XYZ file of C-alpha atoms in Angstrom:
510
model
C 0.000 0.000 0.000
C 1.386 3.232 -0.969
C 0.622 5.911 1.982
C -1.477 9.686 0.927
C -1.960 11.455 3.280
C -3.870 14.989 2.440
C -4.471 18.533 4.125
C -7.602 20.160 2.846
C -7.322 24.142 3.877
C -10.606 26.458 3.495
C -9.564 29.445 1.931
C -12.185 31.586 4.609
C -8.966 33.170 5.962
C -5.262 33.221 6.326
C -2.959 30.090 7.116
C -3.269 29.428 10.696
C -0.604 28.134 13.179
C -2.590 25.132 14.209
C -3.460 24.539 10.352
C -0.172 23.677 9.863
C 1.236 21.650 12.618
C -2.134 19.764 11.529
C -0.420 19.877 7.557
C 3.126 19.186 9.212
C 2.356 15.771 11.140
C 0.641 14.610 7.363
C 3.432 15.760 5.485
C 5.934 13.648 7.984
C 3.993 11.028 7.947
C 3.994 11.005 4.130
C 7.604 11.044 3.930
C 8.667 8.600 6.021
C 6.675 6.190 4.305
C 7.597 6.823 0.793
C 4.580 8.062 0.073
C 2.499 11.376 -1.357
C 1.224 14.478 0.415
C -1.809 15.744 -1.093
C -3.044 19.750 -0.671
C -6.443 20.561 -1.773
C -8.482 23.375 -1.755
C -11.794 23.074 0.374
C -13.469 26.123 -1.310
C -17.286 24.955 -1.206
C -18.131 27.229 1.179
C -18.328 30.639 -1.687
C -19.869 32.799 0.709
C -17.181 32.418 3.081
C -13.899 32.573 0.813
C -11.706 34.969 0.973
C -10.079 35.295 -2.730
C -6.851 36.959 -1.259
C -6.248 33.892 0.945
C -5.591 31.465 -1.473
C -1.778 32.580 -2.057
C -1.077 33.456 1.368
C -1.963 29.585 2.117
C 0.234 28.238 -1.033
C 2.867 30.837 -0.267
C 2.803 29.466 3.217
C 2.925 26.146 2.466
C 6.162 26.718 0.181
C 7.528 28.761 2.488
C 7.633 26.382 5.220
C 9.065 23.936 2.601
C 5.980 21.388 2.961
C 6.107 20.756 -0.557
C 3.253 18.777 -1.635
C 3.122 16.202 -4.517
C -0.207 16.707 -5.683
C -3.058 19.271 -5.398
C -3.219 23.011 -5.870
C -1.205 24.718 -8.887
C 0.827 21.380 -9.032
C -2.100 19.216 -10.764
C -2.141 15.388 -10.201
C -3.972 12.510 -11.971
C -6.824 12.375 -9.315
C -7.583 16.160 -9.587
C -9.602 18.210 -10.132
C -7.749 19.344 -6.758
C -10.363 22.444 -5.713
C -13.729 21.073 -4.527
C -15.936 23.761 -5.842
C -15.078 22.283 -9.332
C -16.167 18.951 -8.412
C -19.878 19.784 -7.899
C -21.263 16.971 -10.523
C -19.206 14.391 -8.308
C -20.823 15.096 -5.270
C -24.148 15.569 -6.265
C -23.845 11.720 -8.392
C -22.972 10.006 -4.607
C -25.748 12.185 -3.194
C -27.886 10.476 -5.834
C -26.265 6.860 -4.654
C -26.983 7.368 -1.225
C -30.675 8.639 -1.886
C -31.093 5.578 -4.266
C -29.679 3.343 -1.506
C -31.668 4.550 1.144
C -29.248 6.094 3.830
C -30.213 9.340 2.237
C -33.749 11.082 2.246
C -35.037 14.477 0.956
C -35.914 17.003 3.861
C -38.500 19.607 3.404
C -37.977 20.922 7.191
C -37.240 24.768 6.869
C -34.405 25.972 8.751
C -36.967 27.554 11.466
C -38.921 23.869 12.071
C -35.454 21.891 12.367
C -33.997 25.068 15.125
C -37.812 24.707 16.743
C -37.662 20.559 16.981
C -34.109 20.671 18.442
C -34.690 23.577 21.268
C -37.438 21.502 22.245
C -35.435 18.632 22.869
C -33.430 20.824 25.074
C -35.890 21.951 26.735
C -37.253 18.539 27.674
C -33.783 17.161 27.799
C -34.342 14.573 24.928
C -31.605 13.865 22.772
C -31.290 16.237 19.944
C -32.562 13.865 16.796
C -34.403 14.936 14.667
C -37.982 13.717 13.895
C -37.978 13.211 10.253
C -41.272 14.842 10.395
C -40.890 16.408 6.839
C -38.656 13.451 5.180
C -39.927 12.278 1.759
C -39.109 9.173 0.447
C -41.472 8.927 -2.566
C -41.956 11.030 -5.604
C -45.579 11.254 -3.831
C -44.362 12.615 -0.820
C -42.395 15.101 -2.960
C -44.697 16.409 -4.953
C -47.231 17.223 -1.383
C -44.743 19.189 0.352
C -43.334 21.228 -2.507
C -47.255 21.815 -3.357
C -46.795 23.713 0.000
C -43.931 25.451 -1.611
C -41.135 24.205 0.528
C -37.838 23.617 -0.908
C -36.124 19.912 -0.722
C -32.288 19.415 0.737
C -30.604 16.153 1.536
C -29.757 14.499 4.914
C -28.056 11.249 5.899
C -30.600 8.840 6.996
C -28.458 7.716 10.119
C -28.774 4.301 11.568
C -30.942 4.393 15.069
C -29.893 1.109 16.350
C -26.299 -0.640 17.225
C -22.340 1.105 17.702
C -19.656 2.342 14.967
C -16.492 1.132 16.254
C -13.148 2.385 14.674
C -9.476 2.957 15.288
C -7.775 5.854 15.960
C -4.213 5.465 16.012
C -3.728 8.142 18.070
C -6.919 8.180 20.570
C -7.133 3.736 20.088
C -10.522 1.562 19.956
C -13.258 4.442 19.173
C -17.132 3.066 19.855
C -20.229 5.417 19.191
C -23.492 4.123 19.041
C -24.972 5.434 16.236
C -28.783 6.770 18.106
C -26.950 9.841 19.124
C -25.812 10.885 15.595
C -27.914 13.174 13.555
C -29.153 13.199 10.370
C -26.999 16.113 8.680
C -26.939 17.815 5.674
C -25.705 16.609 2.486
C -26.689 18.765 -0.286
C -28.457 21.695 0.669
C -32.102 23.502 -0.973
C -29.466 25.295 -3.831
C -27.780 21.877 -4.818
C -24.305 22.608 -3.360
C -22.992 20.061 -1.161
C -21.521 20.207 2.530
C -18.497 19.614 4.053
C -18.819 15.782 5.325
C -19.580 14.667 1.903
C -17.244 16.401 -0.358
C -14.245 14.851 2.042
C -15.747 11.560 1.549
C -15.799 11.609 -2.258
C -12.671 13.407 -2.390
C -10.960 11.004 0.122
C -11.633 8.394 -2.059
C -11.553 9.848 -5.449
C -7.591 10.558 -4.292
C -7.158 7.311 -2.918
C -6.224 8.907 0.611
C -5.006 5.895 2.994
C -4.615 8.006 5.925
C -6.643 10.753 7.640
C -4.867 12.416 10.193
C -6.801 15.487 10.959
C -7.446 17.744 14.353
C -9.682 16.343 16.873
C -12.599 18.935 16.329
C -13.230 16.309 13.396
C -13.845 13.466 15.673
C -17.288 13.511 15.896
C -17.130 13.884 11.490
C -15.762 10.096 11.776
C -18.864 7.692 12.593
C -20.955 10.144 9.653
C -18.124 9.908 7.448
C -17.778 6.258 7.809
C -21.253 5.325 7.171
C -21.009 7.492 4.237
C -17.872 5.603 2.762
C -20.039 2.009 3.881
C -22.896 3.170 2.373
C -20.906 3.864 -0.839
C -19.334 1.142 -0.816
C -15.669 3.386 -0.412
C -12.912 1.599 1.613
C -12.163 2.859 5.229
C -8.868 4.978 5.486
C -7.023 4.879 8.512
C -7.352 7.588 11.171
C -5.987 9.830 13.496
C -7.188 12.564 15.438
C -4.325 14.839 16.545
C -4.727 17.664 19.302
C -5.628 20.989 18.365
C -3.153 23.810 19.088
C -4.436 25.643 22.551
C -4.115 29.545 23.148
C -1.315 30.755 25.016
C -1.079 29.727 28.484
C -4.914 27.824 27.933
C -6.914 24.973 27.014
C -8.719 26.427 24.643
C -8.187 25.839 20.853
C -6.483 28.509 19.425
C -8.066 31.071 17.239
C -7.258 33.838 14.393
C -10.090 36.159 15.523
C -9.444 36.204 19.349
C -6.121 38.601 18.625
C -7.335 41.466 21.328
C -7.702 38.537 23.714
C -4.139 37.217 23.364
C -2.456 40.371 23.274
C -2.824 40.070 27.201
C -0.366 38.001 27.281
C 2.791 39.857 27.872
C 4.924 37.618 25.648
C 2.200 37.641 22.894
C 2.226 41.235 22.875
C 6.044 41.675 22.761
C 6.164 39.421 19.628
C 3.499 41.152 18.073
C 4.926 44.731 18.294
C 8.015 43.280 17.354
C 6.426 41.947 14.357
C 4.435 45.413 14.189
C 7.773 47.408 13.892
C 9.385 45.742 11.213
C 6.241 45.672 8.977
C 5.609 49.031 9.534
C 9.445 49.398 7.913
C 8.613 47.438 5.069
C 5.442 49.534 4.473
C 3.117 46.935 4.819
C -0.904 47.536 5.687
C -1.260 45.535 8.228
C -4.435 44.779 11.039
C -4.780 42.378 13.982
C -7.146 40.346 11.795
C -4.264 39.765 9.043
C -0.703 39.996 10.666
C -0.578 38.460 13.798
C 1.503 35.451 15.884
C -1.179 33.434 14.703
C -0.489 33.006 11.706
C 2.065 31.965 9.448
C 2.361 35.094 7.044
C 3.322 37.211 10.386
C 6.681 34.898 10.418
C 7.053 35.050 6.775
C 6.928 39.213 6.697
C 9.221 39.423 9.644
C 12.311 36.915 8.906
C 11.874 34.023 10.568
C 13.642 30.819 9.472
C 11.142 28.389 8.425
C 13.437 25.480 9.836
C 12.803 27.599 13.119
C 8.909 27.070 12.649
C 8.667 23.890 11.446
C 10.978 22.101 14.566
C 8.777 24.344 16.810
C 5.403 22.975 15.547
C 6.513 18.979 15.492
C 6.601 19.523 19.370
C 3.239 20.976 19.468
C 1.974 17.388 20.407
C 4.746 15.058 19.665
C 7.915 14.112 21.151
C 10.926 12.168 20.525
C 12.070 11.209 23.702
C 10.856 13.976 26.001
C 13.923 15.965 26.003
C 15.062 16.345 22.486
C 14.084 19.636 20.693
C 16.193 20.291 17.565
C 15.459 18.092 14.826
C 16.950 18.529 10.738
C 14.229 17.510 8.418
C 15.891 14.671 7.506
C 15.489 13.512 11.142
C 11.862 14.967 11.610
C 10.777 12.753 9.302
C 12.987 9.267 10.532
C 11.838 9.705 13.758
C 7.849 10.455 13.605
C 5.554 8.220 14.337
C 1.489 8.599 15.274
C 2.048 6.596 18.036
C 4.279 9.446 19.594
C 1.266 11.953 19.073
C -0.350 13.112 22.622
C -3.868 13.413 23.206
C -3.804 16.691 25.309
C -3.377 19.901 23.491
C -0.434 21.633 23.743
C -0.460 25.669 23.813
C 1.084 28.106 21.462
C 4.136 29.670 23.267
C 5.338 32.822 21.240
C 8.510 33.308 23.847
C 9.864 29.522 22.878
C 8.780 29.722 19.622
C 10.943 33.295 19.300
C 13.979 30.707 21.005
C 13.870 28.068 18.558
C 13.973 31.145 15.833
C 16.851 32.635 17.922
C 18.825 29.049 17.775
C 18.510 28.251 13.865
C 19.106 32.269 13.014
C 22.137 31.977 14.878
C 22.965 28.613 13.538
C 23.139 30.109 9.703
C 26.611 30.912 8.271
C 27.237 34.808 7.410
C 26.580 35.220 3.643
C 23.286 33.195 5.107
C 22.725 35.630 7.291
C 23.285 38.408 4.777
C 21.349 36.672 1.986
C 18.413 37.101 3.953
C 18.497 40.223 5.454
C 19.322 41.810 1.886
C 16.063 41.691 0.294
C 14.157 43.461 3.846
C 16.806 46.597 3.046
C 15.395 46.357 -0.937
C 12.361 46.718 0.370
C 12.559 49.240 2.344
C 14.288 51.640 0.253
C 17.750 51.460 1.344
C 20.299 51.140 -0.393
C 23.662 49.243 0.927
C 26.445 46.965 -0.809
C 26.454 43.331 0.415
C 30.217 44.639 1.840
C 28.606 46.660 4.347
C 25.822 44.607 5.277
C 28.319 41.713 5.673
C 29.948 43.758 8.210
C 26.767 45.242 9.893
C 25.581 41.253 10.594
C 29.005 40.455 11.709
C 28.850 42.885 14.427
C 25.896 42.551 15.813
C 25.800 38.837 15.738
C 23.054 37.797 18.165
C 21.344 40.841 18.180
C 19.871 39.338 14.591
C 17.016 37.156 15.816
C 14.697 37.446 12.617
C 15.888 38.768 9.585
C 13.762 42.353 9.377
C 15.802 43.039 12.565
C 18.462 44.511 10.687
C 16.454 47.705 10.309
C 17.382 48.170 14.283
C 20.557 48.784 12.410
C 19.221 51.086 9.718
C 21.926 54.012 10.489
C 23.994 52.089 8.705
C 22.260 52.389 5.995
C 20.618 55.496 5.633
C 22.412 58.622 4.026
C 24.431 60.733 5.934
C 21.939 63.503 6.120
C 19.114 61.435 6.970
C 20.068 60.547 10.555
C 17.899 61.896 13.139
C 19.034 62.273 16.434
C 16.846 60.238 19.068
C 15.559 63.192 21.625
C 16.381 61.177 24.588
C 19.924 60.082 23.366
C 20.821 63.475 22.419
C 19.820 65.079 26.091
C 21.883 62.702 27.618
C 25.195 62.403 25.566
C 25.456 65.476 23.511
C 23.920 67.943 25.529
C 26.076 67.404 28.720
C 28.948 66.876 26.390
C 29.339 70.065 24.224
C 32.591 71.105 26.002
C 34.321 67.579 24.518
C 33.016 67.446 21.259
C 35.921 69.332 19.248
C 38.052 66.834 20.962
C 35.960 63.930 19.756
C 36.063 65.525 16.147
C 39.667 66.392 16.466
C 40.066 62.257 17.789
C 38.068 61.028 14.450
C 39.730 63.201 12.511
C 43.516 62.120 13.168
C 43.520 58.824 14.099
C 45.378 56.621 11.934
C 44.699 54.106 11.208
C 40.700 54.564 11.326
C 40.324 51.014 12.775
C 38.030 49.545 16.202
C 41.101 49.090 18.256
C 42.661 52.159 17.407
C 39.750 53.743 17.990
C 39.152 52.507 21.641
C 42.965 53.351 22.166
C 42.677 57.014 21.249
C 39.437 57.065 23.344
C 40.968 55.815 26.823
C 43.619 58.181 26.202
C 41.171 61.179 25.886
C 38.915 59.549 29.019
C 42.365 59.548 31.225
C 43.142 62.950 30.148
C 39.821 64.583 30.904
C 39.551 62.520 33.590
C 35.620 60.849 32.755
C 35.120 57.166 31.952
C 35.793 56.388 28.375
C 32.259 54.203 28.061
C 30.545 57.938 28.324
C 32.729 59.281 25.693
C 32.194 56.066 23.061
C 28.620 56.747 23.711
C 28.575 60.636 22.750
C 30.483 59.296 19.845
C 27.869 56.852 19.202
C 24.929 59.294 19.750
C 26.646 62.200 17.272
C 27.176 59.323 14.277
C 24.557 57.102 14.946
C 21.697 59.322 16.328
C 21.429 56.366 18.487
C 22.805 55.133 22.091
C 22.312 51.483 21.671
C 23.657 49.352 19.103
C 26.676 46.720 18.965
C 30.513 48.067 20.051
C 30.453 51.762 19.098
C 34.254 51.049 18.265
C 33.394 48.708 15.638
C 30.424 50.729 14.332
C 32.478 53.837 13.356
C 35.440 52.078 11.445
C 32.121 50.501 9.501
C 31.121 54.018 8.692
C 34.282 54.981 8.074
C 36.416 58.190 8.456
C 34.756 60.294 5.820
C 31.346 59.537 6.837
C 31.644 59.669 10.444
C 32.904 63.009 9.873
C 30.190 64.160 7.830
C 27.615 62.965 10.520
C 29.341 64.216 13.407
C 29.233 67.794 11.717
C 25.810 68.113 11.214
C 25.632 67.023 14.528
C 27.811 70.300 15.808
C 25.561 72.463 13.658
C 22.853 71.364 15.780
């Protein structure tokens, strides 16, 4: 048996963090079996799509290098790979199952079905429905539409015995089939829901093994009579925790932004994320760029190794201790049976660490490869000389790539540097007395390298008798505009003479 495995994204919004650990654990369990990763589209919800989403997802997807083998803009020979263009394939099973008899046209309207089921609750029955307004005969069609109701299709569940399957994460699964209801297949306007479009497709791309969150457990014992009563083999299963909101139980959500940003470490990743995009001129909202989901990583730098090791321990572990995995390892060592039951919660702060390890972990011209293109696109212009020497120096300082605009004084032209209000109060305004000095130091010293630099400095500190760390920092603040960075030393032989000067005398003008 050759193992497919399949994620089916909705394109009703962005590519979601729990999405893809969902996509990641199919993807793994693809490749270590020397078998095929499906991605289709599960657009047959039109009222809900969102057109722009569609690339953000594929983007995503290649992005994160979770390459798939067939689906979505890659074709396959079990396409077509987008549901909504498969609508003459569902409705044919819907006319199997009706022919069959585990199907039945409903003429409830939507009010009669909500008014049968709050009465249940009310009376604290079970919430099955009557099938007060089925029709199984052309008879019984014609009478009810004479009333002018409209006709959709529901599953005519069994009432009597157990479904029993296995879930190779969860084990022996039993549910007796009176407590399922009779849902929708095809609604009044012929389209077709959810349930039975992932049958047909399931089986149309011979898909071996479902592994899908657990919020589509209680789709399985439908699902199943719908592949029996089809005659469809059963796949395999295996229902893998859902991703929890920071520091909860609760599944995590795109829309609940506002209520994360309480978290102190959620908010510090978003703002850091905030900052950069706002660099790279990007219109951004809570709804669309946030540590939710995957584009946020994307637009600020992140490694996608970093991402992808971080997710396979949402819910899986090696041994309990390990945490950095290649790919190549990733996919020797997964296995379902390693898959938890609980959820696990996203953690922005250890996510941020495992991006802080692999960033680190990349050779210079890496390092410099990526942060070249967030410079592009924000309008500055540097040679890959100087931005080699820029990452060099600040070395760990570089988390995510679009951090090298905390840097951008490097960059920017010599007249553009604005001097930070608070920096300029405390080491230029105090210092006015020393600054020919300083000038006179940047001007003569020879040659205009870091540790002649530092030198010269110590000499002036001794002679005026102040600490040389305050007088590296005026020098800092007068070149830089700034009073943080990496060693001021190494920052003006960077900038060189000429240009230090240049700054440093505008700075005097001031």
């Amino acid at each position: 048996m050759t193992v497919r495995t399949r994620f089916a994204p909705s394109p009703t919004g962005y590519l979601h963090i729990g999405g893809v650990r969902t996509a990641l654990f199919n993807w793994l369990f693809a490749r270590k079996h020397g078998g095929q990763f499906i991605l289709r589209i599960d657009d047959t919800d039109q009222q809900r799509n969102v057109e722009a989403a569609l690339e953000p997802i594929l983007r995503g997807f290649r992005w994160l290098g979770l390459h798939w083998d067939e689906g979505a803009e890659v074709g396959g020979p079990h396409g077509p790979y987008y549901q909504s263009a498969k609508l003459p394939r569902y409705q044919e099973a819907v006319a199997q199952l009706l022919a069959a008899g585990c199907a039945y046209w409903d003429y409830a309207t939507p009010e009669e079905f909500k008014a049968e089921m709050e009465a249940a609750e009310r009376e604290k029955r079970p919430k099955i429905y009557s099938r007060r307004w089925m029709a199984e005969s052309p008879a019984e069609r014609a009478r009810f539409e004479a009333e002018g109701r409209v006709a959709s299709v529901r599953l005519k569940m069994p009432r009597e015995g157990v479904c029993r399957f296995f879930d190779q994460v969860r084990g022996e699964m039993a549910v007796e089939w009176a407590n399922e209801q009779d849902i929708v297949i095809q609604r009044s306007d012929g389209s077709v829901t959810y349930n039975l479009a992932n049958v047909v497709d399931d089986f149309d791309m011979k898909i071996t093994h479902v592994i899908r969150a657990e919020e589509h457990l209680s789709n399985t014992p439908r699902q199943i009579f719908m592949i029996e009563s089809l005659g469809y083999p059963r796949p395999h299963y295996a229902h893998v925790p859902f991703v929890a909101e920071p520091g909860s139980k609760n599944k995590l959500s795109k829309r609940k932004i506002g209520q994360y940003l309480k978290n102190p470490d959620f908010k510090k990743v978003y703002e850091h994320g905030q900052a950069i995009a706002e660099r790279l001129g990007l219109t951004i909202s809570p709804e669309t760029f946030n540590p939710v989901l995957v584009e946020f990583y994307e637009q600020v730098g992140f490694v996608p190794d970093a991402i992808v090791n971080y997710l396979l321990l949402l819910g899986w572990s090696w041994d309990g201790s390990t945490e950095f995995f290649t790919r190549e390892e990733m996919i020797d060592k997964f296995s379902l049976e390693r898959v938890n039951k609980a959820a696990a919660s996203l953690d922005v702060k250890k996510l941020w660490a495992f991006e802080e390890h692999y960033f680190a972990g990349l050779d210079l011209n890496e390092k410099v490869r990526r942060v070249m293109p967030f410079l592009h696109r924000a309008g500055l212009s540097a040679s890959e000389d100087l931005v080699r020497q820029v990452v060099a120096e600040a070395a760990h300082r570089l988390i995510v790539a679009g951090d090298i605009f905390n840097f951008d004084d490097f960059f920017l032209p010599d007249d553009a540097i604005r001097l930070e209000p608070k920096a300029k109060q405390k080491h230029l305004d105090a210092a006015r007395d020393v600054l020919p000095r300083l000038r006179q130091l940047l001007a003569s010293t020879e040659p205009f390298e870091a540790v002649r630099l530092k030198s010269q400095v110590e000499a002036l500190a001794r002679e005026l008798g102040v600490k040389p760390g305050a007088l590296s920092q005026t020098l800092r603040v007068a070149v830089t505009g700034k009073d943080v960075g990496f060693d001021a030393y190494a920052g003006l032989a960077i900038l060189g003479r000429e240009r230090c000067l240049r700054r440093f005398d505008r700075v005097v003008v001031l």
